[in-house]
Coordinates of N, CA and C in Angstrom, one line a residue:
Q39 N 25.9 6.6 90.7 CA 26.2 5.6 91.1 C 25.0 5.5 92.2
V40 N 23.9 5.0 92.6 CA 23.1 4.5 93.6 C 23.5 3.4 94.2
Q41 N 23.3 3.6 95.7 CA 23.6 2.5 96.5 C 22.5 2.2 97.6
L42 N 22.5 0.8 97.6 CA 20.7 0.7 98.7 C 21.6 -0.2 99.5
V43 N 20.8 0.2 100.7 CA 21.2 -1.0 101.7 C 19.5 -1.0 102.4
E44 N 19.1 -2.3 102.7 CA 18.7 -2.7 103.0 C 18.5 -3.3 105.1
S45 N 17.7 -3.3 105.4 CA 17.4 -3.6 107.0 C 16.1 -4.4 107.1
G46 N 16.2 -4.8 108.2 CA 14.7 -5.1 108.8 C 14.3 -6.5 108.9
G47 N 14.8 -7.5 107.9 CA 14.5 -8.9 107.9 C 14.5 -9.6 109.0
G48 N 14.0 -10.9 109.3 CA 14.6 -11.5 110.7 C 13.4 -12.7 110.5
L49 N 13.6 -13.0 111.5 CA 12.5 -14.6 111.7 C 11.0 -14.5 112.4
V50 N 10.3 -14.6 111.9 CA 9.1 -14.5 112.2 C 7.9 -15.1 112.3
Q51 N 6.6 -15.7 113.7 CA 5.7 -16.5 113.5 C 4.6 -16.3 112.1
A52 N 4.5 -16.9 111.7 CA 3.1 -17.0 110.9 C 1.9 -16.2 111.8
G53 N 1.5 -15.0 111.4 CA 0.5 -14.0 111.7 C 1.0 -12.9 111.8
G54 N 2.8 -12.7 111.8 CA 3.4 -11.5 112.5 C 3.9 -10.9 111.5
S55 N 4.6 -10.1 111.8 CA 4.5 -8.5 110.8 C 6.2 -8.4 111.0
L56 N 6.6 -7.4 110.0 CA 8.1 -7.3 109.5 C 8.2 -5.9 108.8
R57 N 9.0 -5.3 109.1 CA 9.0 -3.6 108.0 C 10.6 -4.0 107.5
L58 N 10.1 -3.9 106.5 CA 11.5 -4.2 105.6 C 12.3 -2.4 105.2
S59 N 13.4 -2.1 105.3 CA 13.8 -0.8 104.8 C 14.8 -0.8 103.6
C60 N 14.9 0.2 102.7 CA 15.5 0.2 101.2 C 16.4 1.8 101.4
A61 N 17.5 2.0 101.9 CA 17.9 3.5 102.0 C 19.1 3.3 100.8
A62 N 18.7 4.9 100.0 CA 19.2 4.7 98.5 C 20.5 5.6 99.3
S63 N 21.3 5.8 98.5 CA 22.3 6.9 98.4 C 22.6 7.6 97.3
G64 N 23.5 8.3 96.5 CA 24.0 8.4 95.6 C 23.5 9.4 94.7
S65 N 23.1 9.3 93.5 CA 22.7 9.7 92.5 C 20.8 9.5 92.4
I66 N 20.5 10.1 93.7 CA 18.9 9.6 94.1 C 18.1 10.5 92.9
S67 N 18.2 11.4 91.9 CA 17.7 12.0 90.8 C 17.9 11.0 90.0
S68 N 18.5 10.2 89.9 CA 18.4 9.8 88.5 C 17.4 8.4 88.9
I69 N 17.1 8.2 90.1 CA 15.7 6.6 90.5 C 14.9 7.1 89.6
N70 N 14.1 6.0 88.8 CA 12.6 6.5 88.5 C 11.5 5.6 89.3
A71 N 11.8 4.6 90.2 CA 10.8 3.6 90.5 C 11.8 2.9 91.5
M72 N 11.1 2.6 92.6 CA 11.9 1.4 93.6 C 10.7 0.3 93.9
G73 N 11.7 -1.0 94.3 CA 10.5 -1.7 94.5 C 11.4 -2.8 95.2
W74 N 10.4 -3.6 95.6 CA 10.9 -5.0 96.4 C 10.5 -6.5 95.8
Y75 N 11.8 -7.2 95.6 CA 11.4 -8.5 95.1 C 12.0 -9.5 95.9
R76 N 11.8 -10.8 95.8 CA 12.2 -12.1 96.9 C 12.4 -12.9 95.9
Q77 N 13.4 -13.9 96.5 CA 13.7 -15.3 95.7 C 13.6 -16.1 97.1
A78 N 12.6 -17.3 96.9 CA 12.7 -18.0 97.6 C 13.8 -19.3 97.4
P79 N 13.9 -20.2 98.0 CA 15.0 -21.2 97.8 C 14.3 -22.4 96.1
G80 N 15.0 -22.2 94.9 CA 14.7 -23.2 94.1 C 14.0 -22.4 93.5
K81 N 13.1 -21.5 93.8 CA 12.4 -20.0 93.0 C 13.1 -19.1 91.8
Q82 N 12.6 -18.9 90.7 CA 12.9 -17.7 90.6 C 12.8 -16.2 91.3
R83 N 13.5 -15.1 90.8 CA 13.3 -14.0 91.8 C 11.9 -13.3 90.9
E84 N 10.9 -12.8 92.7 CA 9.6 -12.3 91.7 C 9.9 -10.9 92.0
L85 N 9.1 -10.4 91.2 CA 8.6 -8.8 91.8 C 7.1 -8.6 92.9
V86 N 7.6 -8.0 94.2 CA 6.7 -8.3 95.5 C 5.7 -7.0 95.1
A87 N 6.4 -5.7 95.0 CA 5.5 -4.8 95.0 C 6.7 -3.4 94.2
H88 N 6.1 -2.3 94.3 CA 7.0 -1.3 93.4 C 6.2 -0.2 93.6
I89 N 7.0 0.9 93.3 CA 6.4 2.5 93.8 C 6.9 3.4 92.8
T90 N 6.3 4.3 92.1 CA 7.1 4.8 91.0 C 7.5 6.3 92.1
N91 N 8.0 7.4 91.2 CA 8.5 8.7 92.1 C 6.7 9.3 92.1
G92 N 6.5 9.3 91.3 CA 4.8 9.8 91.4 C 4.0 8.8 92.7
G93 N 4.2 8.0 93.0 CA 3.5 7.6 94.7 C 2.6 6.1 93.8
S94 N 2.8 5.9 92.7 CA 1.6 5.1 92.3 C 2.2 3.7 92.9
T95 N 1.7 2.6 93.2 CA 2.3 1.3 94.0 C 1.3 0.3 93.1
G96 N 2.5 -1.0 93.2 CA 1.6 -2.2 92.6 C 2.0 -3.5 93.6
Y97 N 1.4 -4.6 93.5 CA 1.7 -5.3 94.1 C 1.6 -6.7 93.2
V98 N 2.2 -8.4 93.8 CA 2.1 -9.0 93.3 C 0.2 -10.0 93.8
H99 N 0.0 -10.1 92.8 CA -1.7 -10.5 93.7 C -1.6 -11.5 95.0
S100 N -0.4 -12.1 95.4 CA -0.3 -12.8 97.0 C 0.0 -12.2 97.6
V101 N 0.3 -11.1 97.7 CA 0.5 -10.3 99.0 C -0.5 -9.4 99.0
K102 N -1.4 -8.5 98.1 CA -2.4 -7.4 98.0 C -3.2 -7.9 99.5
G103 N -3.2 -6.7 100.0 CA -4.1 -6.7 101.1 C -3.2 -6.7 102.5
R104 N -1.7 -7.7 102.5 CA -1.2 -7.9 103.3 C 0.2 -6.8 103.3
F105 N 0.5 -6.5 102.3 CA 1.5 -5.6 102.3 C 1.6 -4.7 102.1
T106 N 2.4 -3.6 102.5 CA 1.9 -2.1 101.7 C 3.9 -1.7 101.8
I107 N 3.9 -1.0 100.5 CA 5.4 -0.3 100.0 C 4.8 1.2 100.3
S108 N 6.0 1.9 100.5 CA 5.8 3.2 101.1 C 7.3 3.9 100.9
R109 N 6.7 5.2 100.8 CA 8.7 5.9 100.8 C 8.7 7.0 101.4
D110 N 10.2 7.7 102.0 CA 9.8 8.8 102.7 C 10.9 9.8 102.0
N111 N 10.3 10.4 101.1 CA 11.7 11.1 100.5 C 12.8 12.0 100.6
A112 N 11.9 12.5 102.2 CA 13.3 13.2 102.7 C 14.5 12.7 103.5
K113 N 14.2 11.3 103.6 CA 15.2 10.0 103.8 C 15.4 9.4 102.8
N114 N 15.1 9.4 101.8 CA 15.4 8.7 100.6 C 15.3 6.8 100.9
T115 N 14.3 6.6 101.7 CA 14.1 5.5 101.9 C 12.4 4.6 101.3
V116 N 12.9 3.8 101.2 CA 11.3 2.9 100.8 C 11.5 1.8 102.3
Y117 N 10.2 1.1 102.1 CA 9.6 0.4 102.9 C 8.7 -0.7 102.6
L118 N 8.6 -1.8 103.1 CA 7.6 -3.0 102.7 C 7.3 -3.2 104.1
Q119 N 5.9 -2.6 104.5 CA 5.3 -3.1 105.5 C 4.5 -4.5 105.4
M120 N 4.9 -5.3 106.0 CA 4.3 -7.1 105.7 C 3.6 -7.5 106.8
N121 N 2.3 -7.7 106.8 CA 1.7 -7.9 107.7 C 1.0 -9.7 107.6
S122 N 0.2 -10.1 108.5 CA 0.0 -11.4 108.3 C 0.7 -12.2 107.3
L123 N 2.0 -12.5 108.2 CA 2.8 -13.0 107.7 C 2.4 -14.6 107.2
K124 N 3.1 -15.5 106.1 CA 2.8 -17.1 105.7 C 4.2 -17.3 105.7
P125 N 3.9 -18.9 105.8 CA 5.2 -19.3 105.6 C 6.0 -19.4 104.1
E126 N 5.0 -19.1 103.4 CA 5.2 -18.4 102.0 C 6.0 -17.8 101.4
D127 N 5.7 -16.6 102.1 CA 6.5 -15.6 102.4 C 8.1 -15.7 102.3
T128 N 8.8 -16.8 102.9 CA 9.8 -17.3 102.7 C 10.5 -16.8 102.1
A129 N 11.7 -15.9 102.2 CA 12.5 -15.7 101.2 C 13.5 -14.7 101.4
V130 N 14.2 -14.6 100.9 CA 15.5 -13.4 100.7 C 14.6 -12.0 100.0
Y131 N 14.6 -11.4 100.3 CA 14.0 -9.9 99.7 C 15.1 -9.0 99.2
Y132 N 15.2 -8.6 98.1 CA 15.9 -7.6 97.5 C 15.1 -6.4 97.5
C133 N 15.8 -5.2 97.8 CA 15.4 -3.6 97.0 C 16.0 -3.6 95.8
N134 N 15.0 -3.3 94.9 CA 15.4 -2.2 93.6 C 15.1 -1.5 93.4
A135 N 15.9 -0.2 92.4 CA 15.9 1.1 91.8 C 15.9 0.6 89.9
K136 N 15.1 1.0 89.8 CA 15.6 1.6 88.2 C 15.9 3.0 88.3
V137 N 17.5 2.4 87.8 CA 17.9 4.2 87.3 C 18.1 4.3 86.0
Q138 N 18.2 5.3 85.8 CA 18.4 5.9 84.2 C 19.7 6.3 84.2
W139 N 20.0 5.9 83.2 CA 21.6 6.2 83.0 C 21.7 6.4 81.4
G140 N 21.7 7.5 81.0 CA 21.5 8.1 79.8 C 20.4 7.5 78.9
P141 N 20.3 6.8 77.7 CA 19.2 6.4 77.2 C 18.8 5.3 77.8
Y142 N 18.9 4.9 79.1 CA 19.1 3.5 79.3 C 18.5 3.2 80.8
E143 N 17.7 2.2 81.1 CA 17.2 2.0 82.4 C 17.6 0.6 83.0
N144 N 18.5 0.7 84.1 CA 19.7 -0.3 84.8 C 18.7 -0.3 85.9
D145 N 18.7 -1.8 86.4 CA 18.6 -2.6 87.5 C 19.6 -2.2 88.6
K146 N 19.5 -1.6 89.7 CA 20.1 -1.5 90.9 C 19.7 -2.3 92.3
W147 N 20.8 -3.0 93.1 CA 20.2 -4.0 93.8 C 20.3 -3.6 95.3
G148 N 19.8 -3.9 96.1 CA 20.5 -4.1 97.4 C 21.1 -5.6 97.3
Q149 N 21.5 -5.8 98.8 CA 22.3 -6.9 99.0 C 21.6 -8.0 99.4
G150 N 19.8 -8.0 99.6 CA 19.2 -9.1 100.1 C 19.1 -8.9 101.9
T151 N 17.5 -9.5 102.1 CA 17.8 -9.4 103.5 C 16.8 -10.7 103.5
Q152 N 17.5 -11.5 104.6 CA 16.5 -12.9 104.5 C 15.2 -12.4 105.4
V153 N 14.1 -13.1 104.6 CA 12.6 -13.2 105.9 C 12.4 -14.7 106.2
T154 N 12.2 -15.2 107.2 CA 11.6 -16.5 107.4 C 10.4 -16.3 108.2
V155 N 9.5 -17.3 107.9 CA 8.1 -17.1 108.5 C 8.0 -18.9 108.9
S156 N 8.3 -19.2 110.4 CA 7.6 -20.5 110.8 C 6.4 -20.4 110.9
S157 N 5.8 -22.0 110.8 CA 4.2 -22.4 110.9 C 3.9 -22.5 112.6

């Protein structure tokens, strides 16, 4: 089993910064990749950024150059540094882990953390 605990959300003015953290515990070796998703009211959940075990990263176009995903393997923690925040970044942000379970890969989710950017 893998557990994910997020922290770091909050209220910030446009142009400000926040850093989200996602601490993983349990069967860490079964995690293939991790990422951050977000869901705004009335919208579908979207992938914001991901990072593989090899350190490769990817971002949705709208956050490129502003957000950075990183990982600290010693702490089993993934971070999302969010700079130059915009009101349209307002959403609940969810940490995600792709967990190998036998021949299958399952999604594990954190509880979500609210990010609100005021104009």
